[in-house]
XYZ file of C-alpha atoms in Angstrom:
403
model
C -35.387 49.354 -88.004
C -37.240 50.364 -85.321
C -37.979 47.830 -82.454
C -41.526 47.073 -83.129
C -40.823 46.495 -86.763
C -41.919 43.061 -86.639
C -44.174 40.648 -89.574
C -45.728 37.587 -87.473
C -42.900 36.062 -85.667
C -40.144 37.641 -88.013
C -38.084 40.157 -85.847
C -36.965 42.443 -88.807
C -34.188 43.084 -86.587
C -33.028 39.158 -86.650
C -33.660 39.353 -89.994
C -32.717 42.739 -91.923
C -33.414 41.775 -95.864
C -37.053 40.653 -95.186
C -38.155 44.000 -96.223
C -35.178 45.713 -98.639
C -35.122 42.166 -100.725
C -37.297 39.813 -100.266
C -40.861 41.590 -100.401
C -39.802 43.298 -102.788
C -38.464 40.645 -105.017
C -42.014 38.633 -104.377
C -43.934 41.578 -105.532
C -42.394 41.636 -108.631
C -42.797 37.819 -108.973
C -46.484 38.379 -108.156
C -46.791 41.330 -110.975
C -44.784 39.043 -113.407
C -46.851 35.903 -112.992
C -50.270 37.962 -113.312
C -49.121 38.408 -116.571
C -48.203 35.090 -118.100
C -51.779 33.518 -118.749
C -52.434 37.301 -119.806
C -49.371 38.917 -122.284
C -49.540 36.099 -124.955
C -53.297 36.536 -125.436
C -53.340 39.938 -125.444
C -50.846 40.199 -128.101
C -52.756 38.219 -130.088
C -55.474 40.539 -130.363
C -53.169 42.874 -132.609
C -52.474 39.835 -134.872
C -53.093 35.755 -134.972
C -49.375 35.590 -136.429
C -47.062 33.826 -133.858
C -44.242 34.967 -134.810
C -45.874 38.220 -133.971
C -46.183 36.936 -130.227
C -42.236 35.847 -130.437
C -41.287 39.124 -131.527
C -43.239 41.398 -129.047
C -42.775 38.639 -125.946
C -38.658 39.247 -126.372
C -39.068 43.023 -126.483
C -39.248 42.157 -122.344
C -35.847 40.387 -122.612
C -34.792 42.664 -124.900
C -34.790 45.339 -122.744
C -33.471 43.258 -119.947
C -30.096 42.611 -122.074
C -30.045 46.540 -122.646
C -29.920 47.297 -119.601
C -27.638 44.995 -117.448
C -24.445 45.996 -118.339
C -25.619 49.722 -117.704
C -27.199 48.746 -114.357
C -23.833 46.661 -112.860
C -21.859 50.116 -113.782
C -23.925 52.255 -112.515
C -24.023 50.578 -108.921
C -20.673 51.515 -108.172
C -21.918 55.220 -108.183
C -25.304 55.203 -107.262
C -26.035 52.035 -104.934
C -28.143 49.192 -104.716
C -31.249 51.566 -103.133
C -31.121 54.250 -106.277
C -31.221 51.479 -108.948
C -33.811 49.557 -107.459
C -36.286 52.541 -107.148
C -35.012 53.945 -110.732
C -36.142 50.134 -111.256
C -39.745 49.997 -110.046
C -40.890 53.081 -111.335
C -39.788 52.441 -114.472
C -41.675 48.811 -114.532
C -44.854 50.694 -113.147
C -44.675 53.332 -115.907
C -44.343 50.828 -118.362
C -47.299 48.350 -117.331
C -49.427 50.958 -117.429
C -48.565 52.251 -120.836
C -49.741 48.686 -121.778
C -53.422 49.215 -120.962
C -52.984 51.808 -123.816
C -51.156 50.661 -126.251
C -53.593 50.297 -129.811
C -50.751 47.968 -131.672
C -48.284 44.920 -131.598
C -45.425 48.140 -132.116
C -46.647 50.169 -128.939
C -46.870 46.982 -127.146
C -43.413 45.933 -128.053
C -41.491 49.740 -126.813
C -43.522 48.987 -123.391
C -42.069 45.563 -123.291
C -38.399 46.375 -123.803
C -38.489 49.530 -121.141
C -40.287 47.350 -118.751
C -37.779 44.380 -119.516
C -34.618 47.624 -118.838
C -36.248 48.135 -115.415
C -36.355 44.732 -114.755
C -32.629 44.572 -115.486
C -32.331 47.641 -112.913
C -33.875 45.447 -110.559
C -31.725 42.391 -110.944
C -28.995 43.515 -111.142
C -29.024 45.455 -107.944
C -30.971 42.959 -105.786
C -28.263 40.391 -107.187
C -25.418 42.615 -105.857
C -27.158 42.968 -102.801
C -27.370 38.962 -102.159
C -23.806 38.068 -103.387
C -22.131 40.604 -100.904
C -24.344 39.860 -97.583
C -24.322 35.903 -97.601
C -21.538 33.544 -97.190
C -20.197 30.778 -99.915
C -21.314 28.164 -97.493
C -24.960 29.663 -96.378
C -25.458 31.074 -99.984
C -27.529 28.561 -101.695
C -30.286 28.641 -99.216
C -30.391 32.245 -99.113
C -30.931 32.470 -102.696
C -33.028 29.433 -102.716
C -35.544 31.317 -100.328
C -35.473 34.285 -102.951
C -36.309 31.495 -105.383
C -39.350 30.138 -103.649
C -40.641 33.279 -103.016
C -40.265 34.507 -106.736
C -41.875 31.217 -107.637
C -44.690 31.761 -104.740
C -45.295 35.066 -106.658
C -45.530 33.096 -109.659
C -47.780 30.556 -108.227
C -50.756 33.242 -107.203
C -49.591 35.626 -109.616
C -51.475 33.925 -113.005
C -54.503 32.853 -110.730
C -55.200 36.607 -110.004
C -54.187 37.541 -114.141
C -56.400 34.992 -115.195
C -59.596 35.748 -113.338
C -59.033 39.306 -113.330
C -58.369 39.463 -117.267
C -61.706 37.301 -117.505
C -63.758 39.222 -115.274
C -62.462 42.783 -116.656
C -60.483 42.707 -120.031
C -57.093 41.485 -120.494
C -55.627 45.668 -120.816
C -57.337 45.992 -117.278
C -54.186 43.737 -115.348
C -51.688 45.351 -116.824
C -53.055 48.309 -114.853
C -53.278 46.236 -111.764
C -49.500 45.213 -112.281
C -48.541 48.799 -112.466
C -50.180 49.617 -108.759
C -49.051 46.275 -107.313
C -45.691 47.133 -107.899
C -45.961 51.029 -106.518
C -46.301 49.363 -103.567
C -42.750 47.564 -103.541
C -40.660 51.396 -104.555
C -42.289 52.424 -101.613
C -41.069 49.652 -99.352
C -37.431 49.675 -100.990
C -37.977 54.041 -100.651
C -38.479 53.291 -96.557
C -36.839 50.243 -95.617
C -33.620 49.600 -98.005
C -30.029 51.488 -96.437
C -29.292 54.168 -98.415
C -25.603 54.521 -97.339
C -23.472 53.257 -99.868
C -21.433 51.213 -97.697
C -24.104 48.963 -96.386
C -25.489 47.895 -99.878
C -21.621 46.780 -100.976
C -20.836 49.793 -103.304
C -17.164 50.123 -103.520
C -16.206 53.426 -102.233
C -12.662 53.274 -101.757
C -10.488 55.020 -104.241
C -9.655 52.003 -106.648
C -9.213 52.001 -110.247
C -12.301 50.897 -112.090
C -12.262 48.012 -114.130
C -13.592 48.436 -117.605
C -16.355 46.012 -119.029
C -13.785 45.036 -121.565
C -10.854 44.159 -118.862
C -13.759 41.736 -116.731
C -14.574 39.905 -119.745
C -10.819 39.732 -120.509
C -9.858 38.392 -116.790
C -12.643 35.902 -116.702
C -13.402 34.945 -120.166
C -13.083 31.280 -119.596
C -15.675 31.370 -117.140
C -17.899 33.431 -118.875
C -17.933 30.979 -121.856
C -18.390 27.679 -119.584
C -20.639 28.722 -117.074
C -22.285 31.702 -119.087
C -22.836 28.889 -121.297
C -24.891 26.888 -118.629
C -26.339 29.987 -118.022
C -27.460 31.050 -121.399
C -29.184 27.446 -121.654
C -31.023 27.376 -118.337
C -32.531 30.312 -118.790
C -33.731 29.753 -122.328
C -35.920 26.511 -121.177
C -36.921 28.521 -118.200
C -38.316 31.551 -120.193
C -39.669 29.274 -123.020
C -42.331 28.028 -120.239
C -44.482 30.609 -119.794
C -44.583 31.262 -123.818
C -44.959 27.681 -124.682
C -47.668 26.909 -122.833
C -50.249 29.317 -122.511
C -49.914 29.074 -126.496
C -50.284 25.523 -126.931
C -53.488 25.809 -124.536
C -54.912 28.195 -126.504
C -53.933 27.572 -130.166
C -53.538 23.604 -130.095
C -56.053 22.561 -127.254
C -58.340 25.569 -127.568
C -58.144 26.344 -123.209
C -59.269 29.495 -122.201
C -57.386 32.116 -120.529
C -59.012 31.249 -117.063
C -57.974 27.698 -117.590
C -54.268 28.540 -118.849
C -54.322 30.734 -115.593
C -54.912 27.722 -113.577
C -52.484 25.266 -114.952
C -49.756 27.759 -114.738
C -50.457 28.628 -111.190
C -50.437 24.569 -110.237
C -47.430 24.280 -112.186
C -45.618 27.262 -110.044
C -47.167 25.046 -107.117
C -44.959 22.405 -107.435
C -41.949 25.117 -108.467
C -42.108 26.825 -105.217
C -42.542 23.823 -102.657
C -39.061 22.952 -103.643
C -36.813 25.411 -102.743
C -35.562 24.497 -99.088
C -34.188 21.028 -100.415
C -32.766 23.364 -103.635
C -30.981 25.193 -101.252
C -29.907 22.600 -99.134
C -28.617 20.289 -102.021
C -26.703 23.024 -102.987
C -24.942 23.780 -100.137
C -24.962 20.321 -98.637
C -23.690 18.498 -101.760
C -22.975 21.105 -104.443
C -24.192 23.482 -107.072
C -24.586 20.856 -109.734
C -26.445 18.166 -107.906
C -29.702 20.730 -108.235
C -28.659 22.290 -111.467
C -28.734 18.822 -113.312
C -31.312 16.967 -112.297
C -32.893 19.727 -112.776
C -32.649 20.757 -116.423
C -32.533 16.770 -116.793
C -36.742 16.766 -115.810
C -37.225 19.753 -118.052
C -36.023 18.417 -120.923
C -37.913 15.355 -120.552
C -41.222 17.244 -119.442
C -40.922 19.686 -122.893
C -40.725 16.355 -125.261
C -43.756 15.196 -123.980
C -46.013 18.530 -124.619
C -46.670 17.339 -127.957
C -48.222 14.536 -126.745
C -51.545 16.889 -124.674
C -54.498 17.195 -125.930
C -56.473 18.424 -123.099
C -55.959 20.271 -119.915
C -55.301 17.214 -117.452
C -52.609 16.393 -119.693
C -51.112 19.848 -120.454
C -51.700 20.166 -116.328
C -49.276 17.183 -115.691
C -46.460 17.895 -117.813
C -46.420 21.753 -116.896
C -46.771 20.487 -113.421
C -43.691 18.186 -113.871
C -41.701 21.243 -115.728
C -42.710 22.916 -112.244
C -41.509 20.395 -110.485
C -38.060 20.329 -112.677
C -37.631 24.200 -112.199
C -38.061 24.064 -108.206
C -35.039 21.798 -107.937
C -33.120 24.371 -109.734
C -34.524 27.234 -107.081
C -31.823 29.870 -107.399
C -29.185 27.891 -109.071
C -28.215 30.201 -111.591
C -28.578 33.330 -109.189
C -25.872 30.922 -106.684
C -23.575 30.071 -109.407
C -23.037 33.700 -110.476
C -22.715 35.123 -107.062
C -19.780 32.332 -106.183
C -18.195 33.521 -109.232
C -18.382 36.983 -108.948
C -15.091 38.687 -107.953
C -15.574 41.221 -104.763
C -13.604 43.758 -106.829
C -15.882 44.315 -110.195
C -18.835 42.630 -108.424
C -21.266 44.785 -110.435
C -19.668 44.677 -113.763
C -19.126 40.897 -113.877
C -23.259 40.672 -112.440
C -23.850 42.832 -114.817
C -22.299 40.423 -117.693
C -23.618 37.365 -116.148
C -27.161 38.756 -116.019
C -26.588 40.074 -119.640
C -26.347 36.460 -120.807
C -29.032 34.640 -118.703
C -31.474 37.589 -120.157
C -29.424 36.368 -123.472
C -31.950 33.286 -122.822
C -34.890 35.251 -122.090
C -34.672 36.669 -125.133
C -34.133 33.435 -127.290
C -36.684 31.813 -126.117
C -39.651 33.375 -127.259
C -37.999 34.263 -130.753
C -37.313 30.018 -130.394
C -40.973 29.212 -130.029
C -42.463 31.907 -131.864
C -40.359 31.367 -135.302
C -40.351 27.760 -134.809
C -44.054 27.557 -134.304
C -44.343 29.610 -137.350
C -42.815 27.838 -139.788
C -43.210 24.217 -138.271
C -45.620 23.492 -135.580
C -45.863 24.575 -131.701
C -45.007 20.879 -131.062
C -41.588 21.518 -133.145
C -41.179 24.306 -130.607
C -41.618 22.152 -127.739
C -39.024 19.605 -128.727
C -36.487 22.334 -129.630
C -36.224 23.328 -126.030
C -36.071 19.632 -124.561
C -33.103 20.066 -127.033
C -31.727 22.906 -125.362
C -32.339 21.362 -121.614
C -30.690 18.413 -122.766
C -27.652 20.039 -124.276
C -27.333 22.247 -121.032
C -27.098 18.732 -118.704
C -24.362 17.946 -121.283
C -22.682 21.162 -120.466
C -22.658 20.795 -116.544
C -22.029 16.993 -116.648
C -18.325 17.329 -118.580
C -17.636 21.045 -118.497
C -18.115 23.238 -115.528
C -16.885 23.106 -112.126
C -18.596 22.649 -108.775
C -17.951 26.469 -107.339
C -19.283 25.335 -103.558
C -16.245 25.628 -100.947
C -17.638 23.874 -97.905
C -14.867 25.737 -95.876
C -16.160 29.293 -95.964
């Protein structure tokens, strides 16, 4: 960088991933969250059916499960920097394709190629992390990603709320597309594009198939990918849950779903320095379970709202649940991912936290079909509950204090 290169106080110098990861990583947030109060409704102009909404809203997780596996191979020939821009561009082409899709079908094609560039984007920025931080440092680095993400999501649904109001719902799905032009073209100037830098194995090894990873670390992909698989199902049945239950069950607008999402990403992001630091200070799991533990108890009270002070408190405590947890997942994976198939075992453990991302919606959208959206809510405290089960008795603490 040169030696001006400088944002405030920050000496990018001092500080070398401000730019390649982090800015990037909360524009994405940003483009994500301006969508949440936004993608549900929308969708429900094609059709009032809610299992409709499931089915379109997992296209994005959809595609994200597509294309990990393909992303954590393809690092080890093209780099962190290639993927990441193959990543954006994709998610900007998509987005806009949204402000003209005429039907639930179109929507759902956008959704699953914006969900693949996502997965493009993951998985490289998740490389990126694992190889430049230490065991011992690692939870607060990744805890910082997860504040900003979850800063990103806090601002993010304000803007997609009032913009959607003020200018059509299609219109922020255009915004979302020229918001995140802007992060390819910082990751285009200010990533490394040597190979070596961005933790691409170069030397002349032999490369591990996807079946011989899964083979070597089975065990831990079925315990902790199991933790996994759970944590990210609550987390991705938030922002489906809730604007739905506004809408349908309380009758909220999309201005006022905009606003308790962004309060409940308030209380999300404030959290993520003592995330980090109970993570590397005491351990992985003393943020993971308490964690999950609020969330579950937060979703079996959602049933219980009937107007938005009360759906503003629980999403606020589900907030406050999901801050504790800043980065967990992101952490756990990294500690377990060997140096020598880095990539392909991200790319697995990315493959089934999107697993989650996927169920989620399909969860709510089936369940509120044929039962109620209340029925939906208590099937995820389900799921947070079981997960709490599953770190509790069944998978180890992976922080070594010594590193």
């Amino acid at each position: 960088y040169p030696p001006s290169s400088a944002i405030g106080n920050v000496n990018l110098r001092e500080h070398p991933h401000v730019l390649p990861f982090y800015i990037p990583s909360l524009i994405l947030a940003f483009s994500q969250g301006m969508l949440i109060p936004v993608l549900p409704l929308y969708i429900l102009e094609f059709d009032t059916s809610l299992w409709l909404v499931g089915i379109v809203l997992s296209g994005l997780p959809l595609g994200m499960i597509c294309g990990d596996l393909p992303a954590g191979k393809l690092l080890k020939y093209y780099g962190q920097k290639r993927i990441m821009q193959a990543g954006f561009v994709g998610f900007c082409l998509a987005n806009g394709a949204m402000y003209f899709s005429g039907s639930a079908g179109e929507a759902l094609i956008c959704q699953f190629f914006a969900g693949f560039s996502i997965a493009c984007i993951g998985v490289s920025r998740h490389a990126y992390v694992a190889e430049q931080s230490q065991t011992s440092k690692r939870g607060r680095a990744i805890a910082m990603f997860g504040g900003l993400n979850r800063f990103g999501r806090f601002i993010g649904p304000i803007a997609g709320g009032s913009l959607g109001t003020l200018y059509g719902l299609s219109f922020v799905f255009l915004c979302v597309g020229g918001v995140c032009l802007g992060a390819f073209v910082i990751v285009t100037c200010y990533m490394p594009a040597k190979r070596q830098e961005m933790g691409v194995n170069t030397a002349k090894q032999p490369s591990l198939s996807l079946f011989e990873v899964i083979k070597l670390h089975r065990r831990t992909l079925l315990t902790a990918g199991t933790g996994q698989l759970f944590a990210q199902t609550i987390r991705a049945a938030r922002p489906v849950i809730i604007p739905l239950f506004g809408s349908q069950i309380i009758g909220l607008g999309v201005a006022e779903i905009g606003i308790i999402v962004g309060a409940a990403a308030a209380f999300d992001m404030s959290l993520f320095y003592v995330a980090g630091w109970l993570m590397d200070t005491w351990g992985r799991k003393f943020a993971i379970i308490p964690s999950f533990g609020i969330q579950a108890v937060a979703f079996t009270l959602i049933p219980f709202c009937d107007s938005f002070i009360g759906l503003l408190i629980v999403s606020c405590m589900i907030g406050f649940g999901n801050g504790l947890g800043s980065g967990n997942m992101m952490t756990l994976g990294s500690d377990l991912a060997p140096p020598e198939s880095r990539g392909e075992f991200l790319g697995l453990w990315r493959l089934i936290g999107d697993s989650g991302h996927l169920t989620a919606p399909l969860l709510v959208g089936n369940i509120g079909q044929i039962l109620t959206l209340h029925a939906s809510a208590m099937a995820v405290s389900g799921v947070g509950i079981a997960d709490v089960i599953f770190f509790v008795f069944l998978i180890p603490e992976t922080l070594v204090k010594n590193d």
